[in-house]
CSV table of C-alpha atoms in Angstrom, one decimal:
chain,number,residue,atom,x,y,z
A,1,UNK,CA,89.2,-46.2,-74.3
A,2,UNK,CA,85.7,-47.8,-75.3
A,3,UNK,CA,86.8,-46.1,-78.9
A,4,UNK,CA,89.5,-49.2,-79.0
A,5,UNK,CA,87.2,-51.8,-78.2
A,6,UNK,CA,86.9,-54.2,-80.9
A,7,UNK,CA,84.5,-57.4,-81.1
A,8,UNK,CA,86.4,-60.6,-79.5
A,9,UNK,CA,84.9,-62.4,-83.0
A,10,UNK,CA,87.0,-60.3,-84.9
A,11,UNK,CA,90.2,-60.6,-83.6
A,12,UNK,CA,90.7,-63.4,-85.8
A,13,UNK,CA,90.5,-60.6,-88.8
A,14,UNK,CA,94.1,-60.0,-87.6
A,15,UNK,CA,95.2,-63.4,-88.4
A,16,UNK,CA,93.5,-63.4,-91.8
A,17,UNK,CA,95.1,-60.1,-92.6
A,18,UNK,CA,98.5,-61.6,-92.3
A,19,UNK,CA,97.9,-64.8,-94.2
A,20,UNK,CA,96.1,-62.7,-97.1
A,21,UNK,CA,98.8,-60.2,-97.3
A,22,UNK,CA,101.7,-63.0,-97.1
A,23,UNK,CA,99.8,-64.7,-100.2
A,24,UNK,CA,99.4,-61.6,-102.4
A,25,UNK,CA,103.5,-61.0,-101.3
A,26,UNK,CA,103.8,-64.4,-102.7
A,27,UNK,CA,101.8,-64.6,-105.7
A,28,UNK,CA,103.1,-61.3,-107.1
A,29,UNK,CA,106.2,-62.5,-107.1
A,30,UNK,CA,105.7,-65.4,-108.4
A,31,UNK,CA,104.0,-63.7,-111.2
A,32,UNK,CA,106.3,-60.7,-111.7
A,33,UNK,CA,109.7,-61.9,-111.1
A,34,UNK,CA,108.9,-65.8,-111.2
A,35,UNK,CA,110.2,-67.1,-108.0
A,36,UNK,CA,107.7,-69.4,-108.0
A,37,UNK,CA,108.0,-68.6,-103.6
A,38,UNK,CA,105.5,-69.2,-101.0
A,39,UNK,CA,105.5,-67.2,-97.8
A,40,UNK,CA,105.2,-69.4,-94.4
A,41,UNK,CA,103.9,-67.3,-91.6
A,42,UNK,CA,106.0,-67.9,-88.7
A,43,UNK,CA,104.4,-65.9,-86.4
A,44,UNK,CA,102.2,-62.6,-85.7
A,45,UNK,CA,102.4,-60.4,-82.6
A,46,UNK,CA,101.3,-57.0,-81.8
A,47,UNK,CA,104.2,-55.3,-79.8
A,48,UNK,CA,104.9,-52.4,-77.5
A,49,UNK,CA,106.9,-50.3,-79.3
A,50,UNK,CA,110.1,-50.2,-76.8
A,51,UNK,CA,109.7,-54.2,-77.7
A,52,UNK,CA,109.6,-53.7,-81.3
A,53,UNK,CA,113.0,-51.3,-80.5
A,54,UNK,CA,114.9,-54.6,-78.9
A,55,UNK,CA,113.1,-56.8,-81.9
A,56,UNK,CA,114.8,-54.7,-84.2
A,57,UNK,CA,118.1,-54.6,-82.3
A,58,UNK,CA,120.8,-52.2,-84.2
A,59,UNK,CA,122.6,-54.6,-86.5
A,60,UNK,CA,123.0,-54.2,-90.3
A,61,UNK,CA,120.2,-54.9,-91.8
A,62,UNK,CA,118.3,-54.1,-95.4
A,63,UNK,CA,114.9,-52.4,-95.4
A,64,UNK,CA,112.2,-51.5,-97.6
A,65,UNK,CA,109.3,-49.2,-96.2
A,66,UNK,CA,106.4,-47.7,-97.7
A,67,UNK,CA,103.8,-44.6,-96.5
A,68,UNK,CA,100.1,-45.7,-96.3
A,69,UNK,CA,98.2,-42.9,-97.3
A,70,UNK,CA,94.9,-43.7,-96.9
A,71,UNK,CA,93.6,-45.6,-93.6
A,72,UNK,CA,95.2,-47.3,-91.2
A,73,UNK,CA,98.0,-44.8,-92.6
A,74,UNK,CA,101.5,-44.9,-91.0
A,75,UNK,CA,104.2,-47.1,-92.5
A,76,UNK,CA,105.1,-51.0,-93.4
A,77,UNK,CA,108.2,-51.6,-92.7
A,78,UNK,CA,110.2,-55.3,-94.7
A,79,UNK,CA,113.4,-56.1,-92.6
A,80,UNK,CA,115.9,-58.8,-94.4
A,81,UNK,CA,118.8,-60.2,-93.4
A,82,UNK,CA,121.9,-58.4,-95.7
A,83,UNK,CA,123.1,-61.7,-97.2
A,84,UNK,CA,119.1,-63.1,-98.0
A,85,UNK,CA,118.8,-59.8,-99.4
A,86,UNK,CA,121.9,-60.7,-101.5
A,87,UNK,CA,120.4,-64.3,-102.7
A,88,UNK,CA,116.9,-62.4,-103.3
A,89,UNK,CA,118.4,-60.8,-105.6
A,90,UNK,CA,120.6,-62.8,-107.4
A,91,UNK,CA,117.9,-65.2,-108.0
A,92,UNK,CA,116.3,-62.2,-109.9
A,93,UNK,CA,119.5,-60.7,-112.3
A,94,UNK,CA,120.0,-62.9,-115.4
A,95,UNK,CA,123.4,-65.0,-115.1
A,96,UNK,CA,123.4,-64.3,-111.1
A,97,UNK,CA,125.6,-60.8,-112.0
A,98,UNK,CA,128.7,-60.0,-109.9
A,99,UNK,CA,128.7,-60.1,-105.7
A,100,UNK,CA,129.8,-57.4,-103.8
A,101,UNK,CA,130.8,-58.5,-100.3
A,102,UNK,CA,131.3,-55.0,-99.0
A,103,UNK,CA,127.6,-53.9,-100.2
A,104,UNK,CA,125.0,-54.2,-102.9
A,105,UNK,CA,125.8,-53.3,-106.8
A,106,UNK,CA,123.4,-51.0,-108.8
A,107,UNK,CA,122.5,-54.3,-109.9
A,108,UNK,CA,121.6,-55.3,-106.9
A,109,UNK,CA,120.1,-52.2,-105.6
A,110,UNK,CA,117.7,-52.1,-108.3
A,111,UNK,CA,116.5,-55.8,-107.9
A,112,UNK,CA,116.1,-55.3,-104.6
A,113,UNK,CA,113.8,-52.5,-104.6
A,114,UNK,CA,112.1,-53.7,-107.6
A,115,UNK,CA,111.1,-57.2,-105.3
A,116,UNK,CA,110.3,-54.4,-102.7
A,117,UNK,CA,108.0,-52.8,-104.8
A,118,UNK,CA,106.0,-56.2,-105.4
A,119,UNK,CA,105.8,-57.1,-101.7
A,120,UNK,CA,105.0,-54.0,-100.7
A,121,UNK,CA,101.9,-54.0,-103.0
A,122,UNK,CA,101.2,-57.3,-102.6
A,123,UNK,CA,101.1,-57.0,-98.9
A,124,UNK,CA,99.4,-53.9,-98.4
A,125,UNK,CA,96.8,-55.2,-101.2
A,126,UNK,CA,95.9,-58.1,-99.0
A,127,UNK,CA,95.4,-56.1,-96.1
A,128,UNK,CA,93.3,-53.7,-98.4
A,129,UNK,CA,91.4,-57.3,-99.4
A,130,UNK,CA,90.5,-58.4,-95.4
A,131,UNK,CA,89.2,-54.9,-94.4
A,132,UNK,CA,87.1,-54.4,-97.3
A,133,UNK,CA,88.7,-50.8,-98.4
A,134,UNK,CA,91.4,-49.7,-100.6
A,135,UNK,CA,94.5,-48.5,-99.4
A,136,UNK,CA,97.6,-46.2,-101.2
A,137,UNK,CA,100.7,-46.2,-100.6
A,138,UNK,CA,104.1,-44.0,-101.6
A,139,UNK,CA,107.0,-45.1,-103.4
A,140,UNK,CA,109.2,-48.1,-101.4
A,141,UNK,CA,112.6,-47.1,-100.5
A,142,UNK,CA,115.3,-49.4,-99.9
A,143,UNK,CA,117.8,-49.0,-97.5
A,144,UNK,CA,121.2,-50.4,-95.9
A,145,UNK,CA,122.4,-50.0,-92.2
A,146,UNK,CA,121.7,-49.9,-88.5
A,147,UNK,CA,118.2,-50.6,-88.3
A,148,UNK,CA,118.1,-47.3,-86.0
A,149,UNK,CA,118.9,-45.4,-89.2
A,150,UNK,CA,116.5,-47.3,-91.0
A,151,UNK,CA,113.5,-45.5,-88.9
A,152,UNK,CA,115.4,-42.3,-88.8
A,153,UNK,CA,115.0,-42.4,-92.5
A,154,UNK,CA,111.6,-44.1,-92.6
A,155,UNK,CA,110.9,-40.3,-90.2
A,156,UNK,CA,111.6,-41.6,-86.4
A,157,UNK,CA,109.5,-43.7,-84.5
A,158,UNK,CA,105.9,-43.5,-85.3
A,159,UNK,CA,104.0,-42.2,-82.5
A,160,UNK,CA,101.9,-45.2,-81.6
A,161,UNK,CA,102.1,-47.4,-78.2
A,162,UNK,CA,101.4,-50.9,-80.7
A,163,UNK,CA,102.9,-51.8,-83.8
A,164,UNK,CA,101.9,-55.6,-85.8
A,165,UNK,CA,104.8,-57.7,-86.6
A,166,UNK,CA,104.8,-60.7,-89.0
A,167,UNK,CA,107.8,-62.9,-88.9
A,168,UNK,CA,107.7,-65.3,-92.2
A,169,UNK,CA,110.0,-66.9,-94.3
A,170,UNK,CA,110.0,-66.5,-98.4
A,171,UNK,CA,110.1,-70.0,-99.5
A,172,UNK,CA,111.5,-70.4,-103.2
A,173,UNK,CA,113.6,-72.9,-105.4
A,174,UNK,CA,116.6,-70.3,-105.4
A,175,UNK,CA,116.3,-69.6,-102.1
A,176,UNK,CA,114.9,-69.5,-98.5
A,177,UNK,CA,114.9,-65.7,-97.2
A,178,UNK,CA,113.6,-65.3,-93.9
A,179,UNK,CA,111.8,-61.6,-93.7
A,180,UNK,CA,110.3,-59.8,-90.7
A,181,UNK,CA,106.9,-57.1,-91.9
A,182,UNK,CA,106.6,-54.2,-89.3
A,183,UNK,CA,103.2,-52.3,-89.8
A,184,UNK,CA,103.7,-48.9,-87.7
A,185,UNK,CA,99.1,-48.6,-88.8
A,186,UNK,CA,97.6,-45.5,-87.1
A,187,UNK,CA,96.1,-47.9,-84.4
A,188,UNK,CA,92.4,-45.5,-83.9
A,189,UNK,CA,92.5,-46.1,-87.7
A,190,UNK,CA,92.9,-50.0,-87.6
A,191,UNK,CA,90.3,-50.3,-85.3
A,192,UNK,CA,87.6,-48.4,-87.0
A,193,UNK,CA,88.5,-50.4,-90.3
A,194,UNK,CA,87.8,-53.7,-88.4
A,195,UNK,CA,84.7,-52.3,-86.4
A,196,UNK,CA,82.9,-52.0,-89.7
A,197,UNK,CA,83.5,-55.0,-90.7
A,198,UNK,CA,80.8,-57.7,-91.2
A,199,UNK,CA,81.6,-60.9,-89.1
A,200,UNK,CA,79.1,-62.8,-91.1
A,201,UNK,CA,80.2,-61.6,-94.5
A,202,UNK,CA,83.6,-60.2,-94.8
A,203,UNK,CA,85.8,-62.2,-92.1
A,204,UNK,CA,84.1,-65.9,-93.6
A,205,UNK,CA,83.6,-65.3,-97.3
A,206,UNK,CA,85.8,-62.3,-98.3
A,207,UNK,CA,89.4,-64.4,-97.4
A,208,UNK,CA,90.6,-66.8,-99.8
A,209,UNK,CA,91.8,-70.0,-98.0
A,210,UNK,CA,95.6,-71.0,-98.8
A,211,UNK,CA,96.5,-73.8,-97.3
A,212,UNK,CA,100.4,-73.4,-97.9
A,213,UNK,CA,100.3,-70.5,-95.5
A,214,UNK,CA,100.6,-72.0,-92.0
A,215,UNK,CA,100.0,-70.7,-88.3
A,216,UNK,CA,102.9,-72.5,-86.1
């Protein structure tokens, strides 16, 4: 267990981690598919994962996860409500294209994992940012169901006791999308990242401040 202890002084890397991967979400979409968004960040837990399992619940839901291939490995994990998905992207096909109210068009598909694509990067390069290391990823894949099918097809239920939730809300002139980020990291990974970590250095200097991102 001493492997997992971690600094009380850097705890607060956590919180900086969120806030710095919530502003590269929203400045890459801003830049790339000009939403002109902001990302509020609602709140930031680490759960058990039978909690995460009830968080999730089993309703219809759209995903978008991505592999981490380098450390903390494991998988991020973007959660959106089916009809914010649907407003996400509309804002983001020229003349609004046609609804579907039993699915998603092509249309739609492909806006959807495009936005994917930029949040995922954007999110994974802010966490790349805070812990001072870079970090690959796979290819996002979109998906529509049961959120349990969702992990059966992200490859089951990682096995890890803790997984890091962010609960935030996208914050645009077309639209307001709330969106839920589960990061299933490789928790012995995490930790290591953040016990090399300078407190002096890399949790004061190396975090741009953003004042539109908010802790409530």
């Amino acid at each position: 267990m001493s492997s997992m202890k971690v600094d009380v002084r850097k705890l607060e890397v956590f919180n900086k981690i969120s806030k710095e991967g919530s502003r590269q979400v929203a400045s890459s979409l801003n830049q790339m598919a000009g939403l002109d968004a902001e990302i509020e960040v609602a709140k930031i837990n680490f759960l058990h994962m039978e909690d995460v399992k009830t968080h999730l619940g089993d309703t219809k839901q759209v995903g978008i996860f991505v592999e981490l291939t380098d450390p903390p490995n494991g998988y991020v994990l973007f959660v959106l409500d089916p009809e914010d998905s649907k407003q996400l992207a509309q804002s983001m096909i020229p003349g609004g294209g046609e609804g579907d109210s039993q699915g998603f068009t092509d249309m739609e598909r492909s806006a959807i994992q495009e936005i994917g694509n930029i949040m995922t990067s954007g999110y994974i390069d802010g966490w790349a940012n805070v812990l001072d290391t870079t970090i690959g990823m796979g290819t996002p894949t979109f998906t529509y169901g049961p959120t349990s099918k969702i992990i059966e097809k992200m490859g089951g239920w990682p096995d890890e006791d803790l997984v890091f939730v962010l609960d935030s809300e996208i914050l645009a002139s077309s639209t307001d999308v709330d969106l839920t980020v589960y990061t299933f990291p490789q928790i012995h990974d995490l930790v290591d990242l953040v016990k090399q970590l300078d407190i002096d250095t890399d949790i004061q200097a190396d975090v741009l401040a953003d004042d539109s991102l908010t802790n409530n």
